Short mmCIF file of C-alpha atoms and ligand atoms in Angstrom, two decimals:
data_model
loop_
_atom_site.label_atom_id
_atom_site.label_comp_id
_atom_site.label_asym_id
_atom_site.label_seq_id
_atom_site.Cartn_x
_atom_site.Cartn_y
_atom_site.Cartn_z
CA MET M 1 91.22 56.91 170.59
CA LYS M 2 91.18 60.40 169.20
CA LEU M 3 93.98 61.39 166.87
CA MET M 4 94.56 64.60 168.52
CA SER M 5 94.99 62.93 171.92
CA VAL M 6 98.10 61.10 170.73
CA PHE M 7 99.68 64.00 168.73
CA THR M 8 102.03 65.83 170.86
CA PRO M 9 103.80 68.51 168.85
CA GLN M 10 107.14 69.08 170.47
CA HIS M 11 109.68 69.46 167.90
CA PRO M 12 111.37 72.89 168.11
CA PHE M 13 112.65 73.50 164.73
CA GLY M 14 112.55 72.75 160.93
CA ARG M 15 114.91 70.17 159.71
CA PRO M 16 116.36 67.56 160.45
CA SER M 17 114.79 65.51 163.19
CA ARG M 18 115.50 66.39 166.75
CA LEU M 19 114.04 63.63 168.95
CA ALA M 20 116.76 64.01 171.32
CA CYS M 21 117.02 60.96 173.61
CA ARG M 22 113.59 59.72 173.20
CA GLN M 23 113.13 56.19 174.40
CA TYR M 24 111.54 53.87 171.92
CA ALA M 25 108.28 52.33 173.22
CA PRO M 26 106.74 49.19 171.63
CA LEU M 27 105.02 50.63 168.55
CA ARG M 28 101.50 51.46 169.21
CA SER M 29 100.06 53.89 166.63
CA VAL M 30 96.96 55.13 165.24
CA ALA M 31 96.19 54.16 161.66
CA ALA M 32 93.76 55.06 159.11
CA SER M 33 91.29 52.47 157.97
CA ALA M 34 91.59 52.51 154.23
CA GLU M 35 87.74 52.13 154.10
CA GLY M 36 86.51 54.43 156.72
CA ARG M 37 86.83 58.06 157.98
CA TYR M 38 87.88 56.96 161.36
CA ALA M 39 91.07 56.23 163.20
CA ARG M 40 91.61 52.96 164.97
CA PRO M 41 94.28 51.79 167.42
CA HIS M 42 96.79 49.63 165.54
CA VAL M 43 99.73 47.83 166.91
CA LEU M 44 102.41 47.90 164.32
CA ALA M 45 105.31 45.55 165.25
CA PRO M 46 107.64 46.64 162.51
CA PHE M 47 108.57 50.33 162.17
CA ALA M 48 111.87 50.17 164.28
CA PRO M 49 114.42 52.66 162.93
CA GLN M 50 116.58 52.14 165.91
CA ASP M 51 116.95 48.39 165.22
CA VAL M 52 119.82 47.59 162.85
CA GLY M 53 117.87 44.33 161.83
CA PHE M 54 115.09 46.80 160.58
CA VAL M 55 117.58 49.07 158.96
CA ALA M 56 119.16 46.20 156.94
CA ASP M 57 115.72 45.08 155.65
CA PRO M 58 112.86 47.36 156.31
CA TYR M 59 110.88 46.22 153.28
CA PRO M 60 108.56 43.51 154.77
CA ALA M 61 107.38 46.03 157.39
CA TYR M 62 106.82 48.60 154.73
CA ALA M 63 104.65 46.18 152.82
CA GLU M 64 102.51 45.84 155.91
CA LEU M 65 102.25 49.53 156.34
CA ARG M 66 101.33 50.19 152.69
CA ARG M 67 98.67 47.62 152.91
CA ASP M 68 97.19 48.25 156.44
CA ALA M 69 98.16 51.58 157.48
CA PRO M 70 99.24 53.97 154.76
CA VAL M 71 99.07 57.00 157.04
CA VAL M 72 100.08 56.09 160.52
CA TYR M 73 101.07 58.11 163.64
CA ASP M 74 104.16 56.64 165.02
CA GLU M 75 104.31 57.58 168.58
CA PRO M 76 108.07 56.92 169.41
CA THR M 77 109.23 58.99 166.56
CA ASP M 78 106.44 61.53 166.82
CA HIS M 79 106.13 61.27 162.93
CA TRP M 80 103.12 60.57 160.60
CA LEU M 81 104.43 57.92 158.34
CA ILE M 82 103.40 57.91 154.64
CA THR M 83 104.26 54.85 152.82
CA ARG M 84 102.34 54.74 149.56
CA TYR M 85 104.18 55.95 146.36
CA HIS M 86 101.36 58.17 145.06
CA ASP M 87 100.91 59.79 148.42
CA VAL M 88 104.79 60.47 148.81
CA ASP M 89 105.03 61.73 145.35
CA ALA M 90 101.96 64.05 145.77
CA LEU M 91 103.00 65.42 149.14
CA LEU M 92 106.46 66.28 148.02
CA ARG M 93 105.08 68.49 145.28
CA ASP M 94 102.46 70.23 147.58
CA ARG M 95 103.41 73.60 149.06
CA ARG M 96 101.10 73.02 151.99
CA PHE M 97 104.10 71.01 153.27
CA GLY M 98 107.62 72.33 153.94
CA ARG M 99 111.05 71.28 154.90
CA THR M 100 110.69 74.12 157.42
CA TYR M 101 107.78 76.22 158.53
CA LEU M 102 109.75 79.35 159.47
CA HIS M 103 108.76 81.12 156.08
CA VAL M 104 105.11 81.09 157.27
CA ALA M 105 105.04 80.95 160.99
CA SER M 106 107.14 81.26 164.12
CA HIS M 107 108.02 78.37 166.32
CA GLU M 108 105.43 79.61 168.78
CA GLU M 109 102.73 79.98 166.26
CA MET M 110 103.41 76.42 165.20
CA GLY M 111 103.17 75.21 168.70
CA HIS M 112 106.82 74.32 169.05
CA GLU M 113 109.53 75.37 171.40
CA ARG M 114 112.56 77.17 170.03
CA PRO M 115 115.69 74.90 169.62
CA PRO M 116 117.93 75.19 172.62
CA GLU M 117 120.78 77.61 172.46
CA ARG M 118 123.41 75.09 172.56
CA LEU M 119 122.28 73.83 169.00
CA GLU M 120 122.40 77.33 167.58
CA PRO M 121 125.65 76.70 165.43
CA PHE M 122 124.03 73.58 163.97
CA TRP M 123 120.75 75.16 163.20
CA ARG M 124 122.11 78.37 161.79
CA LEU M 125 124.27 76.38 159.32
CA ILE M 126 121.45 73.90 158.28
CA GLY M 127 118.84 76.70 158.02
CA ALA M 128 120.92 78.48 155.55
CA GLY M 129 121.37 75.81 153.02
CA ILE M 130 118.79 75.41 150.31
CA LEU M 131 117.52 72.02 151.40
CA ASP M 132 116.05 73.86 154.40
CA MET M 133 114.76 76.92 152.75
CA GLU M 134 111.39 77.43 151.32
CA GLY M 135 109.60 80.11 149.16
CA THR M 136 111.37 82.77 147.43
CA ASP M 137 114.69 82.40 149.40
CA HIS M 138 114.81 78.76 148.19
CA ALA M 139 114.16 79.86 144.61
CA ARG M 140 116.75 82.60 144.66
CA VAL M 141 119.62 80.46 146.19
CA ARG M 142 118.79 77.37 144.03
CA ARG M 143 119.00 79.39 140.89
CA LEU M 144 122.32 80.72 141.73
CA VAL M 145 123.99 77.23 142.14
CA SER M 146 121.86 75.26 139.80
CA LYS M 147 123.86 75.97 136.70
CA ALA M 148 126.80 73.93 138.11
CA PHE M 149 124.56 70.85 138.17
CA THR M 150 122.83 70.90 134.80
CA PRO M 151 122.92 67.71 132.94
CA SER M 152 125.13 69.27 130.09
CA PHE M 153 127.50 70.73 132.62
CA VAL M 154 127.71 67.51 134.54
CA GLU M 155 128.23 65.57 131.19
CA GLY M 156 131.43 67.81 130.60
CA LEU M 157 132.79 66.44 133.81
CA ARG M 158 132.56 62.76 132.70
CA PRO M 159 136.18 62.52 131.44
CA ARG M 160 137.35 63.83 134.80
CA VAL M 161 135.27 61.55 136.64
CA GLU M 162 136.41 58.61 134.60
CA LYS M 163 140.00 59.56 135.26
CA ILE M 164 139.51 59.61 138.99
CA VAL M 165 137.75 56.39 139.16
CA GLY M 166 140.33 54.83 136.74
CA ASP M 167 143.15 55.95 138.99
CA LEU M 168 141.52 54.62 142.14
CA ALA M 169 140.82 51.13 140.46
CA GLY M 170 144.38 51.13 139.13
CA ALA M 171 145.71 51.72 142.52
CA VAL M 172 144.10 48.54 143.92
CA ASP M 173 144.58 46.40 140.82
CA GLY M 174 146.53 43.37 142.10
CA ALA M 175 145.58 43.88 145.68
CA GLY M 176 143.41 40.66 145.93
CA GLU M 177 141.23 41.64 148.72
CA ILE M 178 139.93 45.36 149.30
CA ASP M 179 137.21 47.17 150.96
CA LEU M 180 135.25 49.02 148.31
CA LEU M 181 134.36 51.84 150.78
CA PRO M 182 137.84 53.49 151.33
CA ALA M 183 139.18 52.26 148.03
CA ILE M 184 136.47 53.58 145.53
CA ALA M 185 132.98 54.49 147.07
CA GLU M 186 134.35 57.27 149.29
CA PRO M 187 137.02 59.04 147.44
CA LEU M 188 135.38 59.34 144.15
CA PRO M 189 132.43 61.50 145.17
CA VAL M 190 134.49 63.30 147.70
CA THR M 191 137.19 64.19 145.15
CA VAL M 192 134.67 65.27 142.45
CA ILE M 193 132.54 67.57 144.76
CA ALA M 194 135.59 68.96 146.48
CA GLU M 195 137.11 69.85 143.00
CA MET M 196 133.86 71.56 141.81
CA LEU M 197 133.58 73.66 144.87
CA GLY M 198 137.47 74.32 144.93
CA VAL M 199 138.34 72.78 148.42
CA PRO M 200 142.10 72.56 148.38
CA GLU M 201 143.40 69.04 148.22
CA ALA M 202 145.36 69.25 151.67
CA ASP M 203 141.92 69.94 153.41
CA ARG M 204 139.77 67.34 151.77
CA HIS M 205 140.34 64.76 154.60
CA LEU M 206 138.32 67.05 156.88
CA LEU M 207 135.13 66.93 154.76
CA ARG M 208 134.13 63.29 155.55
CA PRO M 209 134.26 63.55 159.34
CA TRP M 210 132.56 66.92 159.31
CA SER M 211 129.81 65.59 157.15
CA ALA M 212 129.34 62.36 159.03
CA ASP M 213 128.95 64.36 162.40
CA ILE M 214 126.54 66.72 160.87
CA CYS M 215 124.50 64.01 159.43
CA LYS M 216 124.04 62.28 162.76
CA MET M 217 121.45 64.97 163.34
CA TYR M 218 119.29 63.71 160.36
CA GLU M 219 118.47 60.57 162.35
CA LEU M 220 115.23 60.14 164.19
CA ASN M 221 116.80 59.99 167.67
CA PRO M 222 120.09 61.88 167.87
CA SER M 223 121.76 61.25 171.29
CA PRO M 224 123.32 64.09 173.26
CA GLN M 225 126.67 62.97 172.15
CA ALA M 226 125.50 63.21 168.43
CA GLU M 227 124.17 66.65 169.10
CA ALA M 228 127.48 67.74 170.52
CA ASP M 229 129.46 66.22 167.56
CA ALA M 230 127.17 67.88 165.22
CA VAL M 231 127.36 71.30 166.89
CA ARG M 232 131.24 71.06 166.96
CA ALA M 233 131.41 69.86 163.21
CA SER M 234 129.04 72.71 162.23
CA THR M 235 131.08 75.36 164.01
CA GLU M 236 134.41 74.16 162.42
CA PHE M 237 132.95 73.55 158.96
CA SER M 238 131.24 77.03 158.89
CA ALA M 239 134.46 78.79 160.04
CA TYR M 240 136.48 76.91 157.53
CA LEU M 241 134.16 77.69 154.60
CA ARG M 242 133.63 81.35 155.73
CA ALA M 243 137.37 81.84 155.66
CA LEU M 244 137.84 80.07 152.36
CA ALA M 245 135.02 82.12 150.68
CA ARG M 246 136.52 85.39 151.96
CA GLU M 247 139.83 84.33 150.50
CA ARG M 248 138.23 83.44 147.15
CA ALA M 249 136.42 86.76 147.10
CA GLN M 250 139.84 88.45 146.97
CA HIS M 251 141.58 85.88 144.78
CA PRO M 252 139.00 84.04 142.79
CA GLY M 253 139.73 80.73 141.20
CA ASP M 254 137.83 78.70 138.59
CA ASP M 255 135.41 77.03 141.09
CA LEU M 256 131.87 77.21 142.64
CA ILE M 257 132.92 78.78 145.93
CA SER M 258 134.67 81.70 144.11
CA GLU M 259 131.68 82.13 141.95
CA LEU M 260 129.31 82.30 144.91
CA ALA M 261 131.77 84.51 146.91
CA LEU M 262 131.61 87.07 144.20
CA VAL M 263 127.87 87.42 144.46
CA VAL M 264 127.59 87.72 148.26
CA ASP M 265 126.04 91.10 148.90
CA GLU M 266 124.21 90.52 152.20
CA GLY M 267 120.86 91.10 150.53
CA GLU M 268 119.59 90.80 147.00
CA ARG M 269 121.44 87.79 145.83
CA LEU M 270 123.32 85.80 148.48
CA THR M 271 124.15 86.33 152.29
CA GLU M 272 127.48 85.02 153.63
CA ASP M 273 125.58 82.67 155.75
CA GLU M 274 123.61 81.27 152.70
CA LEU M 275 126.99 80.76 150.95
CA VAL M 276 128.43 78.79 153.82
CA GLY M 277 125.16 76.83 154.54
CA THR M 278 124.67 75.92 150.78
CA CYS M 279 128.31 75.00 150.20
CA VAL M 280 128.22 72.77 153.37
CA LEU M 281 125.05 71.18 152.05
CA LEU M 282 126.69 70.72 148.58
CA LEU M 283 129.71 69.06 150.05
CA ASN M 284 127.75 66.81 152.34
CA ALA M 285 124.92 65.87 150.09
CA GLY M 286 127.40 65.66 147.19
CA HIS M 287 128.94 62.51 148.58
CA GLU M 288 127.00 60.93 151.34
CA ALA M 289 124.37 59.37 149.33
CA THR M 290 126.58 58.56 146.51
CA VAL M 291 128.97 56.61 148.91
CA ASN M 292 126.05 54.62 150.27
CA SER M 293 124.47 54.00 146.88
CA THR M 294 127.71 52.55 145.57
CA LEU M 295 128.08 49.97 148.41
CA LEU M 296 124.32 49.15 148.48
CA GLY M 297 124.26 48.68 144.76
CA TRP M 298 126.99 46.23 144.74
CA TRP M 299 125.60 44.38 147.76
CA SER M 300 122.15 44.12 145.87
CA LEU M 301 123.94 42.81 142.88
CA PHE M 302 125.98 40.21 144.84
CA ARG M 303 122.72 39.00 146.53
CA ASN M 304 121.30 38.65 143.01
CA PRO M 305 123.86 36.85 141.05
CA GLU M 306 121.53 36.33 138.10
CA GLN M 307 121.17 40.06 137.69
CA LEU M 308 124.99 40.58 138.27
CA ALA M 309 125.67 37.99 135.47
CA ARG M 310 123.23 39.74 133.13
CA LEU M 311 124.85 43.10 133.68
CA ARG M 312 128.35 41.62 133.30
CA ALA M 313 127.26 40.11 129.94
CA ASP M 314 125.72 43.40 128.68
CA HIS M 315 127.22 46.72 129.85
CA SER M 316 124.70 48.80 127.86
CA LEU M 317 122.39 47.97 130.87
CA ILE M 318 124.45 50.11 133.19
CA PRO M 319 122.13 53.22 133.07
CA THR M 320 118.97 51.18 133.83
CA ALA M 321 120.93 49.05 136.34
CA VAL M 322 121.97 52.19 138.32
CA GLU M 323 118.39 53.47 138.56
CA GLU M 324 117.08 50.00 139.55
CA LEU M 325 119.76 49.69 142.29
CA LEU M 326 118.78 53.28 143.60
CA ARG M 327 115.21 52.06 143.69
CA PHE M 328 115.69 48.58 145.08
CA ASP M 329 117.70 49.59 148.11
CA THR M 330 117.19 53.16 148.74
CA PRO M 331 120.11 54.94 150.44
CA LEU M 332 117.94 57.76 152.01
CA GLN M 333 115.02 55.98 153.50
CA LEU M 334 112.82 58.89 154.80
CA PHE M 335 112.59 62.56 154.29
CA GLU M 336 110.47 64.81 156.48
CA ARG M 337 107.91 67.71 155.84
CA TRP M 338 106.04 69.93 158.26
CA VAL M 339 102.38 70.26 157.86
CA LEU M 340 101.62 74.04 157.10
CA GLU M 341 97.77 73.67 157.04
CA PRO M 342 95.56 70.97 158.42
CA PHE M 343 94.69 68.20 155.81
CA GLU M 344 93.34 65.01 155.49
CA LEU M 345 94.66 61.87 153.82
CA HIS M 346 92.94 58.42 153.63
CA GLY M 347 90.39 59.48 156.11
CA VAL M 348 92.96 60.66 158.68
CA ASP M 349 92.94 64.32 159.72
CA ILE M 350 96.49 65.59 160.36
CA PRO M 351 96.95 68.93 162.21
CA ARG M 352 99.00 71.99 161.45
CA GLY M 353 102.47 71.67 162.87
CA ALA M 354 102.64 67.86 162.53
CA GLU M 355 105.65 66.27 161.04
CA LEU M 356 105.47 63.71 158.29
CA GLY M 357 107.81 60.94 157.57
CA LEU M 358 107.63 60.40 153.83
CA VAL M 359 109.17 56.83 153.39
CA PHE M 360 110.94 56.89 150.09
CA GLY M 361 112.16 53.25 150.72
CA SER M 362 108.60 52.16 150.81
CA ALA M 363 107.33 54.20 147.96
CA ASN M 364 109.93 52.57 145.91
CA ARG M 365 108.58 49.11 146.51
CA ASP M 366 104.95 49.98 145.92
CA PRO M 367 103.33 47.37 143.71
CA GLU M 368 100.86 49.95 142.44
CA VAL M 369 103.77 51.43 140.48
CA PHE M 370 106.32 48.72 140.07
CA ASP M 371 105.61 45.25 138.82
CA ASP M 372 107.24 42.68 141.23
CA PRO M 373 108.70 45.46 143.33
CA ASP M 374 110.81 43.17 145.47
CA LEU M 375 112.66 41.71 142.47
CA LEU M 376 115.89 43.31 141.17
CA ASP M 377 115.54 43.88 137.48
CA VAL M 378 118.67 45.62 136.01
CA GLY M 379 116.58 46.35 132.81
CA ARG M 380 113.65 47.79 134.47
CA THR M 381 111.91 50.49 132.40
CA PRO M 382 110.26 52.66 133.17
CA ASN M 383 111.55 53.20 136.64
CA PRO M 384 110.00 56.39 138.19
CA HIS M 385 111.66 55.70 141.61
CA LEU M 386 111.53 58.54 144.20
CA THR M 387 115.04 58.18 145.28
CA PHE M 388 116.08 61.74 144.24
CA GLY M 389 112.85 63.09 145.69
CA ALA M 390 110.28 65.32 143.70
CA GLY M 391 108.95 68.82 143.66
CA ILE M 392 111.06 71.96 144.51
CA HIS M 393 113.68 70.14 146.56
CA PHE M 394 114.24 67.48 143.90
CA CYS M 395 117.90 66.54 144.23
CA LEU M 396 119.97 69.20 142.51
CA GLY M 397 122.86 66.78 142.24
CA ALA M 398 120.84 63.99 140.50
CA PRO M 399 122.67 64.24 137.19
CA LEU M 400 126.07 64.20 139.01
CA GLY M 401 125.15 61.32 141.28
CA ARG M 402 123.94 59.22 138.30
CA MET M 403 127.01 59.91 136.23
CA GLU M 404 129.36 59.07 139.12
CA LEU M 405 127.48 55.84 139.82
CA GLN M 406 127.41 54.82 136.23
CA THR M 407 131.11 55.63 135.83
CA SER M 408 132.21 53.79 138.82
CA PHE M 409 130.02 50.56 138.20
CA ARG M 410 131.23 50.53 134.60
CA THR M 411 134.87 50.87 135.60
CA LEU M 412 134.68 48.23 138.28
CA LEU M 413 132.68 45.90 135.86
CA GLU M 414 135.30 46.21 133.12
CA ARG M 415 138.43 45.99 135.29
CA PHE M 416 137.35 43.27 137.84
CA PRO M 417 134.81 41.14 136.09
CA GLU M 418 134.97 38.44 138.71
CA MET M 419 134.81 40.66 141.82
CA GLU M 420 132.91 38.92 144.57
CA PRO M 421 132.11 39.63 148.18
CA VAL M 422 134.39 38.28 150.87
CA GLU M 423 131.89 38.19 153.75
CA GLU M 424 128.49 39.58 154.64
CA PRO M 425 128.83 43.32 155.31
CA ARG M 426 128.11 45.08 158.49
CA TRP M 427 125.43 47.70 158.52
CA ARG M 428 125.72 51.18 160.05
CA PRO M 429 123.02 51.71 162.51
CA ASN M 430 121.79 54.81 160.76
CA TYR M 431 118.29 54.59 159.24
CA ILE M 432 117.82 57.92 157.18
CA VAL M 433 121.36 58.24 155.83
CA ARG M 434 121.59 54.48 155.46
CA GLY M 435 124.45 52.40 154.29
CA LEU M 436 127.16 49.74 154.85
CA ALA M 437 130.04 50.03 157.17
CA GLY M 438 132.17 48.65 154.47
CA LEU M 439 132.21 46.13 151.67
CA ARG M 440 135.13 43.64 151.48
CA VAL M 441 135.52 42.15 148.07
CA HIS M 442 137.97 39.76 146.27
CA LEU M 443 138.90 41.35 143.12
CA GLY M 444 139.35 38.09 141.26
C1 LIG W 501 122.81 58.75 144.83
C2 LIG W 501 123.17 59.96 145.17
C3 LIG W 501 122.02 61.02 145.69
C4 LIG W 501 120.77 60.73 146.28
C5 LIG W 501 120.15 59.40 146.44
C6 LIG W 501 120.24 62.00 146.56
C7 LIG W 501 119.00 62.32 147.08
C8 LIG W 501 118.40 63.51 147.40
C9 LIG W 501 117.04 63.72 147.93
C10 LIG W 501 116.08 62.60 148.06
C11 LIG W 501 116.80 65.20 147.94
C12 LIG W 501 115.60 65.74 148.24
C13 LIG W 501 115.21 65.73 149.82
C14 LIG W 501 113.96 66.23 150.16
O1 LIG W 501 113.07 66.57 149.28
O2 LIG W 501 113.60 66.45 151.37
C15 LIG W 501 118.13 65.70 147.62
C16 LIG W 501 118.30 67.07 147.56
C17 LIG W 501 119.51 67.63 147.30
N1 LIG W 501 120.70 66.99 146.88
FE1 LIG W 501 120.98 65.08 146.44
N2 LIG W 501 121.18 63.03 146.34
C18 LIG W 501 122.20 62.43 145.69
C19 LIG W 501 123.22 62.99 145.33
C20 LIG W 501 123.64 64.31 145.27
C21 LIG W 501 124.80 65.04 144.66
C22 LIG W 501 125.90 64.32 144.12
C23 LIG W 501 124.60 66.34 145.02
C24 LIG W 501 125.60 67.24 144.64
C25 LIG W 501 125.92 68.42 145.04
C26 LIG W 501 123.46 66.55 145.64
C27 LIG W 501 122.89 67.76 146.10
C28 LIG W 501 121.60 67.94 146.56
C29 LIG W 501 121.11 69.18 147.00
C30 LIG W 501 121.79 70.58 146.93
C31 LIG W 501 119.77 69.10 147.40
C32 LIG W 501 118.87 70.06 147.88
C33 LIG W 501 117.92 70.61 146.72
C34 LIG W 501 116.92 71.71 147.20
O3 LIG W 501 116.49 71.66 148.41
O4 LIG W 501 116.51 72.42 146.23
N3 LIG W 501 122.88 65.35 145.93
N4 LIG W 501 119.06 64.71 147.28
#
């Protein structure tokens, strides 16, 4: 079977994925032989992002892919899956791949259709956030926002973060049994990012539902309902932020929206669309992965009681433990890149316009880089996991995410040294923005 015969470019736009309503067929893919420069048909049982069992534990499937098919075309998702650490790391840093292609070519030139008109509010919003920009636009806007996320600026926020998490823990002290999601995992990062941007307290309850609806479009097969939800959320969220930014331009406060509103000039520095798109990105990215990392981290510890005991006995391990938890059960499993020029990897030719699925969750378990990768080791060093990405899109909020996680783990370890799970948690069905539906614990 020729590679090109199975490659059917039909994605209309940059990011995120848009495999609307595609039915998942049994996985039949074309894989590269590690030895030869040819493609052979390869039946891969395991890559099943629509299956909650796979979402809960994709790691055995990844091990098979890394070993037998490190570059593989997955027909149901129309993605080329890349699963080895060194490949994922190298491709993230290579400018021949982009989160969008619109900086170098039109949809038509890339062989894709334009996105349908009904999705315009969503794509207009997403396309104006730095995560989906490339080239000089990306550099210009990233520079404007990055000073709010430097390690030293974030360090200055630590006392405030400690206070927020301390108050949240204090509010549930004595409650016996709680769900960590609404009690700690969610309100901490939402409050922090909302305060940084200057979203009034009375409006903060809107952020989580808007973000959740927008994030549905990041999954590999958004349904028509998910598309409709994302379009509505994008419209409302954009209108809200546009109004807030205009108000802050008149009456600036001590917050990031005010700072950005003052440099909007429809040209040189920042357009209003870019302000809105980037603030929505910051508000969403600023909490989604942190919420999920908190619950996934605790669940990993509960499943590895000897590592939890080790951490309880020695809190100086918290920084390495947080890194290891982020590696061990990766909250954001896969990120995509468009292929801007044809290239070859492990003997497989991949055409321009193809879409890659860089499987971070697999890279983080690659035995080429991590000793005993399937073992949780809260003292693991070095730990060069790819959970925050690499290259020009490396997570802007990594210092903040790390500090929030360290602070919340420390607070819970100190205040509830006997905390234990009440039951096995349920997984949300999402694969890309992956997490638990909740985590009920007994505080002890
Ligand atoms: C544990 C928490 C977090 C994880 C695992 C995470 C992960 C990531 C990853 C993997 C990327 C790169 C995606 C790609 O290359 O395609 C990214 C980008 C980004 N993240 Fe995070 N993130 C986290 C927390 C945060 C926080 C707290 C913020 C705060 C604002 C944030 C803001 C961003 C932004 C703005 C980008 C886009 C950067 C760019 O395109 O230049 N993230 N994040």
